[in-house]
mmCIF file of C-alpha atoms and ligand atoms in Angstrom:
data_model
loop_
_atom_site.group_PDB
_atom_site.id
_atom_site.type_symbol
_atom_site.label_atom_id
_atom_site.label_comp_id
_atom_site.label_asym_id
_atom_site.label_seq_id
_atom_site.Cartn_x
_atom_site.Cartn_y
_atom_site.Cartn_z
ATOM 1 C CA UNK A 1 -39.626 -37.585 -3.360
ATOM 2 C CA UNK A 2 -38.018 -36.298 -0.180
ATOM 3 C CA UNK A 3 -38.120 -32.582 0.462
ATOM 4 C CA UNK A 4 -36.317 -30.545 3.061
ATOM 5 C CA UNK A 5 -36.985 -27.154 4.532
ATOM 6 C CA UNK A 6 -33.830 -25.095 5.099
ATOM 7 C CA UNK A 7 -33.823 -21.943 7.137
ATOM 8 C CA UNK A 8 -30.926 -19.673 7.923
ATOM 9 C CA UNK A 9 -30.728 -16.636 10.145
ATOM 10 C CA UNK A 10 -27.626 -14.719 11.018
ATOM 11 C CA UNK A 11 -27.110 -12.036 13.610
ATOM 12 C CA UNK A 12 -24.444 -9.972 15.256
ATOM 13 C CA UNK A 13 -24.131 -9.241 18.929
ATOM 14 C CA UNK A 14 -24.164 -5.506 19.543
ATOM 15 C CA UNK A 15 -22.549 -4.692 22.853
ATOM 16 C CA UNK A 16 -23.996 -1.400 23.976
ATOM 17 C CA UNK A 17 -24.047 -1.962 27.718
ATOM 18 C CA UNK A 18 -27.647 -2.086 28.863
ATOM 19 C CA UNK A 19 -28.751 -1.833 25.256
ATOM 20 C CA UNK A 20 -26.905 -5.000 24.192
ATOM 21 C CA UNK A 21 -28.885 -6.908 21.577
ATOM 22 C CA UNK A 22 -28.738 -9.259 18.626
ATOM 23 C CA UNK A 23 -28.804 -7.322 15.373
ATOM 24 C CA UNK A 24 -30.370 -9.213 12.469
ATOM 25 C CA UNK A 25 -27.930 -9.562 9.547
ATOM 26 C CA UNK A 26 -29.489 -11.945 7.094
ATOM 27 C CA UNK A 27 -32.120 -14.623 6.720
ATOM 28 C CA UNK A 28 -33.248 -17.034 4.034
ATOM 29 C CA UNK A 29 -35.390 -20.073 3.590
ATOM 30 C CA UNK A 30 -35.879 -22.736 0.950
ATOM 31 C CA UNK A 31 -37.751 -25.973 0.404
ATOM 32 C CA UNK A 32 -35.644 -28.237 -1.788
ATOM 33 C CA UNK A 33 -35.216 -31.852 -2.773
ATOM 34 C CA UNK A 34 -32.776 -34.055 -0.923
ATOM 35 C CA UNK A 35 -30.033 -33.797 -3.545
ATOM 36 C CA UNK A 36 -29.883 -29.984 -3.229
ATOM 37 C CA UNK A 37 -29.724 -29.768 0.544
ATOM 38 C CA UNK A 38 -25.972 -29.592 0.912
ATOM 39 C CA UNK A 39 -25.350 -27.036 -1.847
ATOM 40 C CA UNK A 40 -28.231 -24.792 -0.772
ATOM 41 C CA UNK A 41 -27.038 -24.961 2.808
ATOM 42 C CA UNK A 42 -23.539 -23.788 1.939
ATOM 43 C CA UNK A 43 -24.942 -21.038 -0.304
ATOM 44 C CA UNK A 44 -26.972 -19.799 2.660
ATOM 45 C CA UNK A 45 -23.933 -19.743 4.893
ATOM 46 C CA UNK A 46 -22.039 -17.833 2.209
ATOM 47 C CA UNK A 47 -24.871 -15.333 1.996
ATOM 48 C CA UNK A 48 -24.755 -14.816 5.743
ATOM 49 C CA UNK A 49 -20.972 -14.418 5.865
ATOM 50 C CA UNK A 50 -20.690 -11.930 3.030
ATOM 51 C CA UNK A 51 -23.585 -9.676 3.940
ATOM 52 C CA UNK A 52 -23.199 -5.917 3.693
ATOM 53 C CA UNK A 53 -25.016 -5.467 7.004
ATOM 54 C CA UNK A 54 -22.037 -6.868 8.896
ATOM 55 C CA UNK A 55 -20.100 -9.909 9.977
ATOM 56 C CA UNK A 56 -22.365 -12.331 11.816
ATOM 57 C CA UNK A 57 -21.243 -13.929 15.035
ATOM 58 C CA UNK A 58 -24.238 -16.219 15.159
ATOM 59 C CA UNK A 59 -25.595 -18.262 12.255
ATOM 60 C CA UNK A 60 -28.415 -20.694 12.734
ATOM 61 C CA UNK A 61 -29.206 -23.185 9.978
ATOM 62 C CA UNK A 62 -32.200 -25.422 10.483
ATOM 63 C CA UNK A 63 -32.864 -28.376 8.194
ATOM 64 C CA UNK A 64 -36.117 -30.286 8.495
ATOM 65 C CA UNK A 65 -37.506 -33.104 6.410
ATOM 66 C CA UNK A 66 -40.882 -32.309 4.848
ATOM 67 C CA UNK A 67 -43.411 -34.905 3.775
ATOM 68 C CA UNK A 68 -44.257 -34.410 0.110
ATOM 69 C CA UNK A 69 -47.970 -34.915 0.875
ATOM 70 C CA UNK A 70 -47.899 -31.949 3.254
ATOM 71 C CA UNK A 71 -46.767 -29.547 0.536
ATOM 72 C CA UNK A 72 -49.326 -27.357 -1.193
ATOM 73 C CA UNK A 73 -48.472 -26.191 -4.709
ATOM 74 C CA UNK A 74 -49.828 -22.747 -5.573
ATOM 75 C CA UNK A 75 -49.900 -20.857 -8.832
ATOM 76 C CA UNK A 76 -47.987 -17.582 -8.479
ATOM 77 C CA UNK A 77 -50.146 -14.471 -8.402
ATOM 78 C CA UNK A 78 -50.144 -12.671 -11.748
ATOM 79 C CA UNK A 79 -47.770 -9.700 -11.693
ATOM 80 C CA UNK A 80 -48.454 -6.175 -12.900
ATOM 81 C CA UNK A 81 -46.406 -3.047 -12.330
ATOM 82 C CA UNK A 82 -47.172 0.576 -11.734
ATOM 83 C CA UNK A 83 -44.504 3.121 -12.592
ATOM 84 C CA UNK A 84 -44.610 6.328 -10.627
ATOM 85 C CA UNK A 85 -42.669 9.593 -10.606
ATOM 86 C CA UNK A 86 -42.030 9.650 -6.887
ATOM 87 C CA UNK A 87 -42.646 7.879 -3.581
ATOM 88 C CA UNK A 88 -45.637 10.010 -2.701
ATOM 89 C CA UNK A 89 -47.378 9.013 -5.897
ATOM 90 C CA UNK A 90 -46.464 5.385 -5.283
ATOM 91 C CA UNK A 91 -47.961 5.401 -1.797
ATOM 92 C CA UNK A 92 -51.052 7.114 -3.142
ATOM 93 C CA UNK A 93 -51.553 4.421 -5.745
ATOM 94 C CA UNK A 94 -51.101 1.700 -3.150
ATOM 95 C CA UNK A 95 -53.595 3.308 -0.778
ATOM 96 C CA UNK A 96 -56.064 3.723 -3.658
ATOM 97 C CA UNK A 97 -55.956 -0.004 -4.307
ATOM 98 C CA UNK A 98 -56.095 -1.157 -0.702
ATOM 99 C CA UNK A 99 -58.453 1.278 1.023
ATOM 100 C CA UNK A 100 -61.667 0.030 -0.652
ATOM 101 C CA UNK A 101 -60.792 -3.527 0.420
ATOM 102 C CA UNK A 102 -60.664 -2.407 4.061
ATOM 103 C CA UNK A 103 -64.256 -1.277 3.939
ATOM 104 C CA UNK A 104 -66.174 -3.827 5.968
ATOM 105 C CA UNK A 105 -69.536 -2.117 5.500
ATOM 106 C CA UNK A 106 -70.678 -3.377 2.140
ATOM 107 C CA UNK A 107 -73.249 -0.588 1.664
ATOM 108 C CA UNK A 108 -71.230 2.546 2.288
ATOM 109 C CA UNK A 109 -68.490 3.394 -0.124
ATOM 110 C CA UNK A 110 -68.647 7.080 0.605
ATOM 111 C CA UNK A 111 -65.713 9.380 0.045
ATOM 112 C CA UNK A 112 -65.710 10.179 3.767
ATOM 113 C CA UNK A 113 -65.445 6.525 4.750
ATOM 114 C CA UNK A 114 -62.639 5.902 2.283
ATOM 115 C CA UNK A 115 -60.757 8.904 3.601
ATOM 116 C CA UNK A 116 -61.045 7.596 7.156
ATOM 117 C CA UNK A 117 -59.764 4.197 6.083
ATOM 118 C CA UNK A 118 -56.836 5.780 4.307
ATOM 119 C CA UNK A 119 -55.813 7.644 7.445
ATOM 120 C CA UNK A 120 -56.176 4.387 9.405
ATOM 121 C CA UNK A 121 -54.000 2.517 6.916
ATOM 122 C CA UNK A 122 -51.317 5.212 7.090
ATOM 123 C CA UNK A 123 -51.287 4.947 10.891
ATOM 124 C CA UNK A 124 -51.094 1.142 10.769
ATOM 125 C CA UNK A 125 -48.206 1.329 8.359
ATOM 126 C CA UNK A 126 -46.189 3.516 10.739
ATOM 127 C CA UNK A 127 -46.834 0.969 13.507
ATOM 128 C CA UNK A 128 -45.222 -1.775 11.410
ATOM 129 C CA UNK A 129 -41.878 0.021 11.037
ATOM 130 C CA UNK A 130 -40.250 -1.344 14.208
ATOM 131 C CA UNK A 131 -41.792 -4.808 13.766
ATOM 132 C CA UNK A 132 -39.837 -7.781 12.413
ATOM 133 C CA UNK A 133 -42.888 -9.607 11.146
ATOM 134 C CA UNK A 134 -46.150 -8.442 9.666
ATOM 135 C CA UNK A 135 -49.188 -6.909 11.272
ATOM 136 C CA UNK A 136 -52.375 -8.974 11.072
ATOM 137 C CA UNK A 137 -55.236 -6.508 10.994
ATOM 138 C CA UNK A 138 -58.870 -7.556 11.227
ATOM 139 C CA UNK A 139 -60.957 -5.362 8.930
ATOM 140 C CA UNK A 140 -64.163 -6.590 10.597
ATOM 141 C CA UNK A 141 -63.274 -5.399 14.102
ATOM 142 C CA UNK A 142 -60.367 -2.993 13.614
ATOM 143 C CA UNK A 143 -58.248 -5.129 15.930
ATOM 144 C CA UNK A 144 -54.692 -6.284 15.556
ATOM 145 C CA UNK A 145 -54.519 -10.055 15.839
ATOM 146 C CA UNK A 146 -50.814 -10.869 16.067
ATOM 147 C CA UNK A 147 -50.182 -13.028 19.151
ATOM 148 C CA UNK A 148 -47.116 -10.829 19.808
ATOM 149 C CA UNK A 149 -47.500 -7.222 18.630
ATOM 150 C CA UNK A 150 -43.808 -6.444 18.741
ATOM 151 C CA UNK A 151 -42.799 -9.442 16.671
ATOM 152 C CA UNK A 152 -45.780 -9.646 14.358
ATOM 153 C CA UNK A 153 -46.594 -12.739 12.303
ATOM 154 C CA UNK A 154 -44.202 -14.224 9.798
ATOM 155 C CA UNK A 155 -45.130 -16.206 6.736
ATOM 156 C CA UNK A 156 -42.695 -19.077 6.485
ATOM 157 C CA UNK A 157 -42.128 -22.546 4.953
ATOM 158 C CA UNK A 158 -42.335 -21.515 1.327
ATOM 159 C CA UNK A 159 -40.234 -21.489 -1.814
ATOM 160 C CA UNK A 160 -40.525 -21.259 -5.573
ATOM 161 C CA UNK A 161 -41.122 -24.659 -7.136
ATOM 162 C CA UNK A 162 -38.441 -24.245 -9.771
ATOM 163 C CA UNK A 163 -35.625 -22.599 -7.904
ATOM 164 C CA UNK A 164 -33.104 -25.381 -7.691
ATOM 165 C CA UNK A 165 -30.302 -23.012 -8.635
ATOM 166 C CA UNK A 166 -28.083 -22.058 -5.757
ATOM 167 C CA UNK A 167 -28.335 -18.342 -5.542
ATOM 168 C CA UNK A 168 -26.232 -16.575 -2.961
ATOM 169 C CA UNK A 169 -27.716 -13.123 -3.211
ATOM 170 C CA UNK A 170 -31.131 -11.918 -2.235
ATOM 171 C CA UNK A 171 -33.662 -11.246 -4.946
ATOM 172 C CA UNK A 172 -36.375 -9.163 -3.342
ATOM 173 C CA UNK A 173 -38.904 -9.681 -6.089
ATOM 174 C CA UNK A 174 -38.513 -13.476 -6.342
ATOM 175 C CA UNK A 175 -38.834 -13.880 -2.603
ATOM 176 C CA UNK A 176 -41.740 -11.455 -2.345
ATOM 177 C CA UNK A 177 -43.875 -13.091 -5.047
ATOM 178 C CA UNK A 178 -43.546 -16.429 -3.242
ATOM 179 C CA UNK A 179 -44.470 -14.890 0.095
ATOM 180 C CA UNK A 180 -47.340 -12.821 -1.348
ATOM 181 C CA UNK A 181 -48.775 -15.884 -3.104
ATOM 182 C CA UNK A 182 -48.765 -17.881 0.104
ATOM 183 C CA UNK A 183 -50.252 -15.002 2.087
ATOM 184 C CA UNK A 184 -53.019 -14.357 -0.467
ATOM 185 C CA UNK A 185 -54.097 -17.994 -0.126
ATOM 186 C CA UNK A 186 -54.310 -17.976 3.665
ATOM 187 C CA UNK A 187 -57.786 -18.461 5.162
ATOM 188 C CA UNK A 188 -59.667 -15.162 5.533
ATOM 189 C CA UNK A 189 -56.940 -13.092 3.866
ATOM 190 C CA UNK A 190 -58.178 -9.945 2.126
ATOM 191 C CA UNK A 191 -54.973 -8.298 0.918
ATOM 192 C CA UNK A 192 -51.358 -7.531 1.723
ATOM 193 C CA UNK A 193 -49.549 -4.220 1.735
ATOM 194 C CA UNK A 194 -45.730 -4.201 1.684
ATOM 195 C CA UNK A 195 -42.931 -1.697 1.742
ATOM 196 C CA UNK A 196 -39.430 -3.160 1.951
ATOM 197 C CA UNK A 197 -37.417 -2.335 5.055
ATOM 198 C CA UNK A 198 -34.207 -2.570 3.040
ATOM 199 C CA UNK A 199 -32.860 1.002 2.852
ATOM 200 C CA UNK A 200 -31.531 0.247 -0.643
ATOM 201 C CA UNK A 201 -34.831 -1.001 -2.045
ATOM 202 C CA UNK A 202 -37.718 1.323 -2.843
ATOM 203 C CA UNK A 203 -40.122 -0.964 -4.730
ATOM 204 C CA UNK A 204 -43.097 -2.297 -2.803
ATOM 205 C CA UNK A 205 -46.354 -4.019 -3.631
ATOM 206 C CA UNK A 206 -49.958 -4.654 -2.831
ATOM 207 C CA UNK A 207 -51.387 -8.117 -3.405
ATOM 208 C CA UNK A 208 -54.487 -10.228 -3.139
ATOM 209 C CA UNK A 209 -56.104 -13.076 -5.040
ATOM 210 C CA UNK A 210 -58.224 -10.525 -6.921
ATOM 211 C CA UNK A 211 -55.610 -7.798 -7.460
ATOM 212 C CA UNK A 212 -52.778 -10.206 -8.166
ATOM 213 C CA UNK A 213 -49.298 -8.950 -7.282
ATOM 214 C CA UNK A 214 -49.106 -5.257 -8.082
ATOM 215 C CA UNK A 215 -45.546 -3.937 -7.979
ATOM 216 C CA UNK A 216 -45.307 -0.264 -7.228
ATOM 217 C CA UNK A 217 -41.907 0.804 -8.374
ATOM 218 C CA UNK A 218 -41.257 3.515 -5.796
ATOM 219 C CA UNK A 219 -42.876 3.688 -2.379
ATOM 220 C CA UNK A 220 -40.177 5.416 -0.331
ATOM 221 C CA UNK A 221 -36.925 7.309 -0.686
ATOM 222 C CA UNK A 222 -33.573 5.568 -1.132
ATOM 223 C CA UNK A 223 -31.827 5.266 2.266
ATOM 224 C CA UNK A 224 -35.086 4.989 4.173
ATOM 225 C CA UNK A 225 -35.237 1.840 6.272
ATOM 226 C CA UNK A 226 -38.851 2.296 7.305
ATOM 227 C CA UNK A 227 -40.816 -0.537 5.795
ATOM 228 C CA UNK A 228 -43.330 -3.092 6.882
ATOM 229 C CA UNK A 229 -46.087 -5.492 5.982
ATOM 230 C CA UNK A 230 -49.762 -5.436 6.770
ATOM 231 C CA UNK A 231 -51.921 -8.504 6.267
ATOM 232 C CA UNK A 232 -55.544 -7.440 6.027
ATOM 233 C CA UNK A 233 -57.719 -10.234 7.334
ATOM 234 C CA UNK A 234 -61.474 -10.650 7.703
ATOM 235 C CA UNK A 235 -62.527 -12.536 10.835
ATOM 236 C CA UNK A 236 -65.993 -13.110 9.347
ATOM 237 C CA UNK A 237 -64.405 -15.365 6.757
ATOM 238 C CA UNK A 238 -62.026 -17.471 8.852
ATOM 239 C CA UNK A 239 -60.591 -17.905 12.322
ATOM 240 C CA UNK A 240 -57.454 -15.911 13.108
ATOM 241 C CA UNK A 241 -55.761 -19.051 14.505
ATOM 242 C CA UNK A 242 -56.311 -20.860 11.221
ATOM 243 C CA UNK A 243 -54.849 -17.971 9.273
ATOM 244 C CA UNK A 244 -51.774 -17.733 11.520
ATOM 245 C CA UNK A 245 -51.343 -21.510 11.467
ATOM 246 C CA UNK A 246 -51.381 -21.469 7.666
ATOM 247 C CA UNK A 247 -48.922 -18.574 7.420
ATOM 248 C CA UNK A 248 -46.461 -20.067 9.898
ATOM 249 C CA UNK A 249 -46.759 -23.817 9.358
ATOM 250 C CA UNK A 250 -48.181 -24.801 5.969
ATOM 251 C CA UNK A 251 -45.516 -25.850 3.477
ATOM 252 C CA UNK A 252 -46.033 -24.117 0.148
ATOM 253 C CA UNK A 253 -44.261 -24.286 -3.196
ATOM 254 C CA UNK A 254 -45.132 -21.609 -5.724
ATOM 255 C CA UNK A 255 -45.211 -22.449 -9.400
HETATM 256 C C1 PML B 301 -38.577 -7.202 1.229
HETATM 257 O O1 PML B 301 -38.445 -8.392 1.459
HETATM 258 O O2 PML B 301 -37.756 -6.389 1.592
HETATM 259 C C2 PML B 301 -39.787 -6.765 0.466
HETATM 260 C C3 PML B 301 -39.540 -6.898 -0.979
HETATM 261 C C4 PML B 301 -40.569 -6.233 -1.829
HETATM 262 C C5 PML B 301 -40.342 -6.575 -3.289
HETATM 263 C C6 PML B 301 -41.147 -5.743 -4.200
HETATM 264 C C7 PML B 301 -40.888 -6.047 -5.671
HETATM 265 O O3 PML B 301 -39.769 -5.861 -6.134
HETATM 266 O O4 PML B 301 -41.833 -6.493 -6.351
HETATM 267 MG MG1 MG B 302 -39.861 -3.837 9.881
#
């Protein structure tokens, strides 16, 4: 069967003199069979042109044929959810789950060490806020491995296996479980930490092959656009290039 990757990104030119820039409005990607290409394409354009973030003056749609043999099918991570009373509690729960996984010294699991790692993770998280992509952090060396720190790395070329329906509006959860499943399967990946940068969306998650996809229902206040992703990677398990190559190039469908 023939498959096609479709990617859309829309932006608006902001004319602020020296500060002129392209403001991101909307983006989406799918991997679909040939017979869905046209309908999915027009749904993407509709999504771009009716977005609450503004009226785009640039829409890029890229359609590429994908060889069926190059597609990896992955089982979606199992989902659990943690309800919390407030964002502080949500962040706490997320840090509790992730901090032990950042510990590269297998012997020490001391309270002091865990506290240090928690502070480190909090600092890393703040650094992701202005980034468009994710941070790739090496737990073995404490180094950031993104080729471009400002941009970060982006997991791409992925979709849900059974999502032939043409859906014009963004579903954060459906898109995130696909992304998190791909990321968890990347070479050397330890875990992912995510807070949405959508000011109207407060649910975030932590994920790994072992943890599964753990939704944390509130991780920030409504109206807050500070979000980001951290991919925790272990350079003793795989080469950074192989991990980045997988995240950015491998075609994945999630079942
Ligand atoms: C985003 O793309 O903005 C991140 C979405 C996180 C979804 C969390 C969830 O609802 O499980
Ligand atoms: Mg961001």
